[in-house]
């Protein structure tokens, strides 16, 4: 009877672990693997509609002189990017990071903003996105090391006098905040992040509750374990919040107060923890990644007036 009871308990535990593993694999495929994301809005880049609020920027992005460039990551992936030279010779460079499940094709408005301020532009496809190699999404964690290589490439191209600004939106915002905690060369003068999350663990927990009405334990922990096995990082280690505590680069934090995908409370957490000179810009009524289009004039003004304190600008917007 005792042996039968133990066998029953062990069998039940085995079934529970198996079910949990299957569920963890499902959420890994849904969130981390570079599969199509039905919960992410997709944009038609081939057609520019006249009523598109970014029609002019997209047309400029399609027509502007550019060249394809790449780096090789520390784990051997070919990471692709597009370099756009400034309208007139400049040592200023803006490195621009796109959001979750997006690509460099999405970044026309932000590239044009920095181009109008006299910057050369480098926009890259994150690993596992667009033309870059990779079969998983790093949520800005492994990407931070890729951006260190992009920074080195731009310094080699423009010299020791380079003035580099990092800009990122959504996952790209988390990416540049993760970069901020690394040992950066003196050429990196400022960071602008828009609606980045405080940590992968907190963002996945939020989405699990918001989209599936499920608790953090034990699904986040199991998915994190599977991510460590398949992609090489734990959710717990991928923390922009911990990175900004080491940040020495002036940083502008931007977030919409109607953001429910990356909830607005995260930016307050990040801003308070950040160790460098900083500014906070909360955009009334802006949903996730819509701060710029919600108030174009103020957005341009806040970004350019922040940067003028740290970068040589010919003018502000």
mmCIF file of N, CA and C in Angstrom, residues 32 73-75 100 126-127 129 136-148 170-182 197-201 227-228 231-244 246:
data_model
loop_
_atom_site.group_PDB
_atom_site.id
_atom_site.type_symbol
_atom_site.label_atom_id
_atom_site.label_comp_id
_atom_site.label_asym_id
_atom_site.label_seq_id
_atom_site.Cartn_x
_atom_site.Cartn_y
_atom_site.Cartn_z
ATOM 1 N N UNK A 32 9.601 34.447 -26.717
ATOM 2 C CA UNK A 32 11.049 34.558 -26.894
ATOM 3 C C UNK A 32 11.507 34.116 -28.281
ATOM 4 N N UNK A 73 28.387 39.374 -33.883
ATOM 5 C CA UNK A 73 28.244 39.386 -32.430
ATOM 6 C C UNK A 73 29.267 38.468 -31.773
ATOM 7 N N UNK A 74 29.380 38.575 -30.458
ATOM 8 C CA UNK A 74 30.340 37.750 -29.737
ATOM 9 C C UNK A 74 30.005 36.266 -29.814
ATOM 10 N N UNK A 75 28.756 35.942 -30.121
ATOM 11 C CA UNK A 75 28.383 34.539 -30.298
ATOM 12 C C UNK A 75 28.224 34.172 -31.769
ATOM 13 N N UNK A 100 10.194 45.387 -29.924
ATOM 14 C CA UNK A 100 9.944 43.945 -29.904
ATOM 15 C C UNK A 100 9.225 43.497 -31.160
ATOM 16 N N UNK A 126 17.748 44.065 -34.674
ATOM 17 C CA UNK A 126 18.179 43.287 -33.515
ATOM 18 C C UNK A 126 18.307 41.817 -33.894
ATOM 19 N N UNK A 127 19.126 41.096 -33.157
ATOM 20 C CA UNK A 127 19.250 39.648 -33.378
ATOM 21 C C UNK A 127 17.862 39.003 -33.387
ATOM 22 N N UNK A 129 15.639 39.426 -35.622
ATOM 23 C CA UNK A 129 14.681 40.325 -36.256
ATOM 24 C C UNK A 129 15.193 40.731 -37.637
ATOM 25 N N UNK A 136 16.103 33.759 -31.605
ATOM 26 C CA UNK A 136 15.379 34.148 -30.392
ATOM 27 C C UNK A 136 15.459 35.655 -30.206
ATOM 28 N N UNK A 137 14.590 36.169 -29.352
ATOM 29 C CA UNK A 137 14.552 37.582 -28.997
ATOM 30 C C UNK A 137 15.263 37.759 -27.658
ATOM 31 N N UNK A 138 16.219 38.643 -27.621
ATOM 32 C CA UNK A 138 17.005 38.843 -26.397
ATOM 33 C C UNK A 138 16.429 39.861 -25.444
ATOM 34 N N UNK A 139 15.286 40.480 -25.796
ATOM 35 C CA UNK A 139 14.648 41.485 -24.943
ATOM 36 C C UNK A 139 15.610 42.609 -24.549
ATOM 37 N N UNK A 140 16.613 42.870 -25.382
ATOM 38 C CA UNK A 140 17.546 43.949 -25.104
ATOM 39 C C UNK A 140 18.727 43.557 -24.249
ATOM 40 N N UNK A 141 18.795 42.289 -23.827
ATOM 41 C CA UNK A 141 19.873 41.872 -22.929
ATOM 42 C C UNK A 141 21.126 41.477 -23.703
ATOM 43 N N UNK A 142 21.029 40.465 -24.555
ATOM 44 C CA UNK A 142 22.172 40.145 -25.401
ATOM 45 C C UNK A 142 22.437 41.257 -26.414
ATOM 46 N N UNK A 143 21.387 41.983 -26.783
ATOM 47 C CA UNK A 143 21.542 43.090 -27.729
ATOM 48 C C UNK A 143 22.454 44.188 -27.183
ATOM 49 N N UNK A 144 22.538 44.303 -25.862
ATOM 50 C CA UNK A 144 23.404 45.355 -25.315
ATOM 51 C C UNK A 144 24.849 45.158 -25.768
ATOM 52 N N UNK A 145 25.288 43.910 -25.830
ATOM 53 C CA UNK A 145 26.650 43.629 -26.287
ATOM 54 C C UNK A 145 26.795 43.875 -27.779
ATOM 55 N N UNK A 146 25.730 43.623 -28.543
ATOM 56 C CA UNK A 146 25.763 43.940 -29.971
ATOM 57 C C UNK A 146 25.931 45.443 -30.175
ATOM 58 N N UNK A 147 25.260 46.239 -29.350
ATOM 59 C CA UNK A 147 25.373 47.692 -29.502
ATOM 60 C C UNK A 147 26.746 48.212 -29.097
ATOM 61 N N UNK A 148 27.410 47.536 -28.205
ATOM 62 C CA UNK A 148 28.795 47.914 -27.908
ATOM 63 C C UNK A 148 29.658 47.773 -29.157
ATOM 64 N N UNK A 170 10.606 51.062 -26.886
ATOM 65 C CA UNK A 170 10.064 49.796 -26.395
ATOM 66 C C UNK A 170 11.202 48.843 -26.042
ATOM 67 N N UNK A 171 11.308 47.680 -26.679
ATOM 68 C CA UNK A 171 12.445 46.809 -26.404
ATOM 69 C C UNK A 171 13.755 47.510 -26.728
ATOM 70 N N UNK A 172 13.732 48.389 -27.735
ATOM 71 C CA UNK A 172 14.911 49.185 -28.038
ATOM 72 C C UNK A 172 15.262 50.133 -26.911
ATOM 73 N N UNK A 173 14.226 50.647 -26.217
ATOM 74 C CA UNK A 173 14.477 51.472 -25.036
ATOM 75 C C UNK A 173 15.172 50.680 -23.952
ATOM 76 N N UNK A 174 14.675 49.447 -23.714
ATOM 77 C CA UNK A 174 15.338 48.576 -22.743
ATOM 78 C C UNK A 174 16.765 48.262 -23.196
ATOM 79 N N UNK A 175 16.955 48.097 -24.503
ATOM 80 C CA UNK A 175 18.292 47.799 -25.019
ATOM 81 C C UNK A 175 19.278 48.901 -24.667
ATOM 82 N N UNK A 176 18.931 50.156 -24.963
ATOM 83 C CA UNK A 176 19.887 51.235 -24.704
ATOM 84 C C UNK A 176 20.076 51.467 -23.210
ATOM 85 N N UNK A 177 19.054 51.177 -22.406
ATOM 86 C CA UNK A 177 19.234 51.257 -20.956
ATOM 87 C C UNK A 177 20.154 50.146 -20.464
ATOM 88 N N UNK A 178 20.052 48.972 -21.061
ATOM 89 C CA UNK A 178 20.985 47.899 -20.716
ATOM 90 C C UNK A 178 22.410 48.263 -21.115
ATOM 91 N N UNK A 179 22.569 48.912 -22.261
ATOM 92 C CA UNK A 179 23.895 49.383 -22.679
ATOM 93 C C UNK A 179 24.446 50.385 -21.667
ATOM 94 N N UNK A 180 23.569 51.199 -21.091
ATOM 95 C CA UNK A 180 24.009 52.275 -20.193
ATOM 96 C C UNK A 180 24.778 51.770 -18.986
ATOM 97 N N UNK A 181 24.524 50.528 -18.582
ATOM 98 C CA UNK A 181 25.196 49.988 -17.408
ATOM 99 C C UNK A 181 26.552 49.389 -17.693
ATOM 100 N N UNK A 182 26.947 49.377 -18.971
ATOM 101 C CA UNK A 182 28.254 48.848 -19.352
ATOM 102 C C UNK A 182 29.308 49.959 -19.313
ATOM 103 N N UNK A 197 11.032 48.797 -20.874
ATOM 104 C CA UNK A 197 10.569 48.126 -19.657
ATOM 105 C C UNK A 197 11.697 48.033 -18.634
ATOM 106 N N UNK A 198 11.316 47.853 -17.383
ATOM 107 C CA UNK A 198 12.293 47.865 -16.290
ATOM 108 C C UNK A 198 13.086 46.567 -16.208
ATOM 109 N N UNK A 199 12.473 45.445 -16.567
ATOM 110 C CA UNK A 199 13.188 44.170 -16.595
ATOM 111 C C UNK A 199 12.356 43.174 -17.396
ATOM 112 N N UNK A 200 13.007 42.166 -17.919
ATOM 113 C CA UNK A 200 12.281 41.132 -18.651
ATOM 114 C C UNK A 200 11.322 40.402 -17.712
ATOM 115 N N UNK A 201 11.777 40.123 -16.517
ATOM 116 C CA UNK A 201 10.939 39.406 -15.551
ATOM 117 C C UNK A 201 9.651 40.183 -15.273
ATOM 118 N N UNK A 227 14.308 29.513 -21.372
ATOM 119 C CA UNK A 227 15.034 30.570 -22.081
ATOM 120 C C UNK A 227 16.528 30.473 -21.813
ATOM 121 N N UNK A 228 16.896 30.155 -20.587
ATOM 122 C CA UNK A 228 18.320 29.986 -20.270
ATOM 123 C C UNK A 228 18.917 28.838 -21.080
ATOM 124 N N UNK A 231 18.280 30.044 -25.097
ATOM 125 C CA UNK A 231 18.759 31.348 -25.566
ATOM 126 C C UNK A 231 19.914 31.903 -24.741
ATOM 127 N N UNK A 232 20.233 31.269 -23.619
ATOM 128 C CA UNK A 232 21.432 31.645 -22.891
ATOM 129 C C UNK A 232 21.285 32.751 -21.871
ATOM 130 N N UNK A 233 20.050 33.082 -21.470
ATOM 131 C CA UNK A 233 19.903 34.091 -20.403
ATOM 132 C C UNK A 233 18.667 33.804 -19.570
ATOM 133 N N UNK A 234 18.762 34.199 -18.305
ATOM 134 C CA UNK A 234 17.618 34.132 -17.397
ATOM 135 C C UNK A 234 16.829 35.435 -17.488
ATOM 136 N N UNK A 235 15.531 35.371 -17.327
ATOM 137 C CA UNK A 235 14.733 36.594 -17.240
ATOM 138 C C UNK A 235 15.232 37.482 -16.099
ATOM 139 N N UNK A 236 15.606 36.850 -14.990
ATOM 140 C CA UNK A 236 15.970 37.605 -13.790
ATOM 141 C C UNK A 236 17.222 38.453 -13.987
ATOM 142 N N UNK A 237 18.134 38.006 -14.843
ATOM 143 C CA UNK A 237 19.378 38.758 -15.035
ATOM 144 C C UNK A 237 19.203 39.913 -16.011
ATOM 145 N N UNK A 238 18.190 39.844 -16.860
ATOM 146 C CA UNK A 238 17.997 40.838 -17.918
ATOM 147 C C UNK A 238 17.224 42.028 -17.361
ATOM 148 N N UNK A 239 17.915 42.871 -16.615
ATOM 149 C CA UNK A 239 17.258 43.929 -15.861
ATOM 150 C C UNK A 239 17.820 45.305 -16.217
ATOM 151 N N UNK A 240 17.035 46.094 -16.923
ATOM 152 C CA UNK A 240 17.408 47.484 -17.177
ATOM 153 C C UNK A 240 17.479 48.265 -15.866
ATOM 154 N N UNK A 241 16.638 47.873 -14.917
ATOM 155 C CA UNK A 241 16.618 48.554 -13.620
ATOM 156 C C UNK A 241 17.970 48.450 -12.929
ATOM 157 N N UNK A 242 18.579 47.287 -12.971
ATOM 158 C CA UNK A 242 19.893 47.123 -12.363
ATOM 159 C C UNK A 242 20.970 47.830 -13.185
ATOM 160 N N UNK A 243 20.809 47.853 -14.491
ATOM 161 C CA UNK A 243 21.802 48.498 -15.352
ATOM 162 C C UNK A 243 21.841 50.010 -15.141
ATOM 163 N N UNK A 244 20.666 50.650 -15.014
ATOM 164 C CA UNK A 244 20.675 52.109 -14.883
ATOM 165 C C UNK A 244 21.249 52.566 -13.542
ATOM 166 N N UNK A 246 24.013 51.777 -12.608
ATOM 167 C CA UNK A 246 25.431 51.975 -12.928
ATOM 168 C C UNK A 246 25.633 53.013 -14.032
#
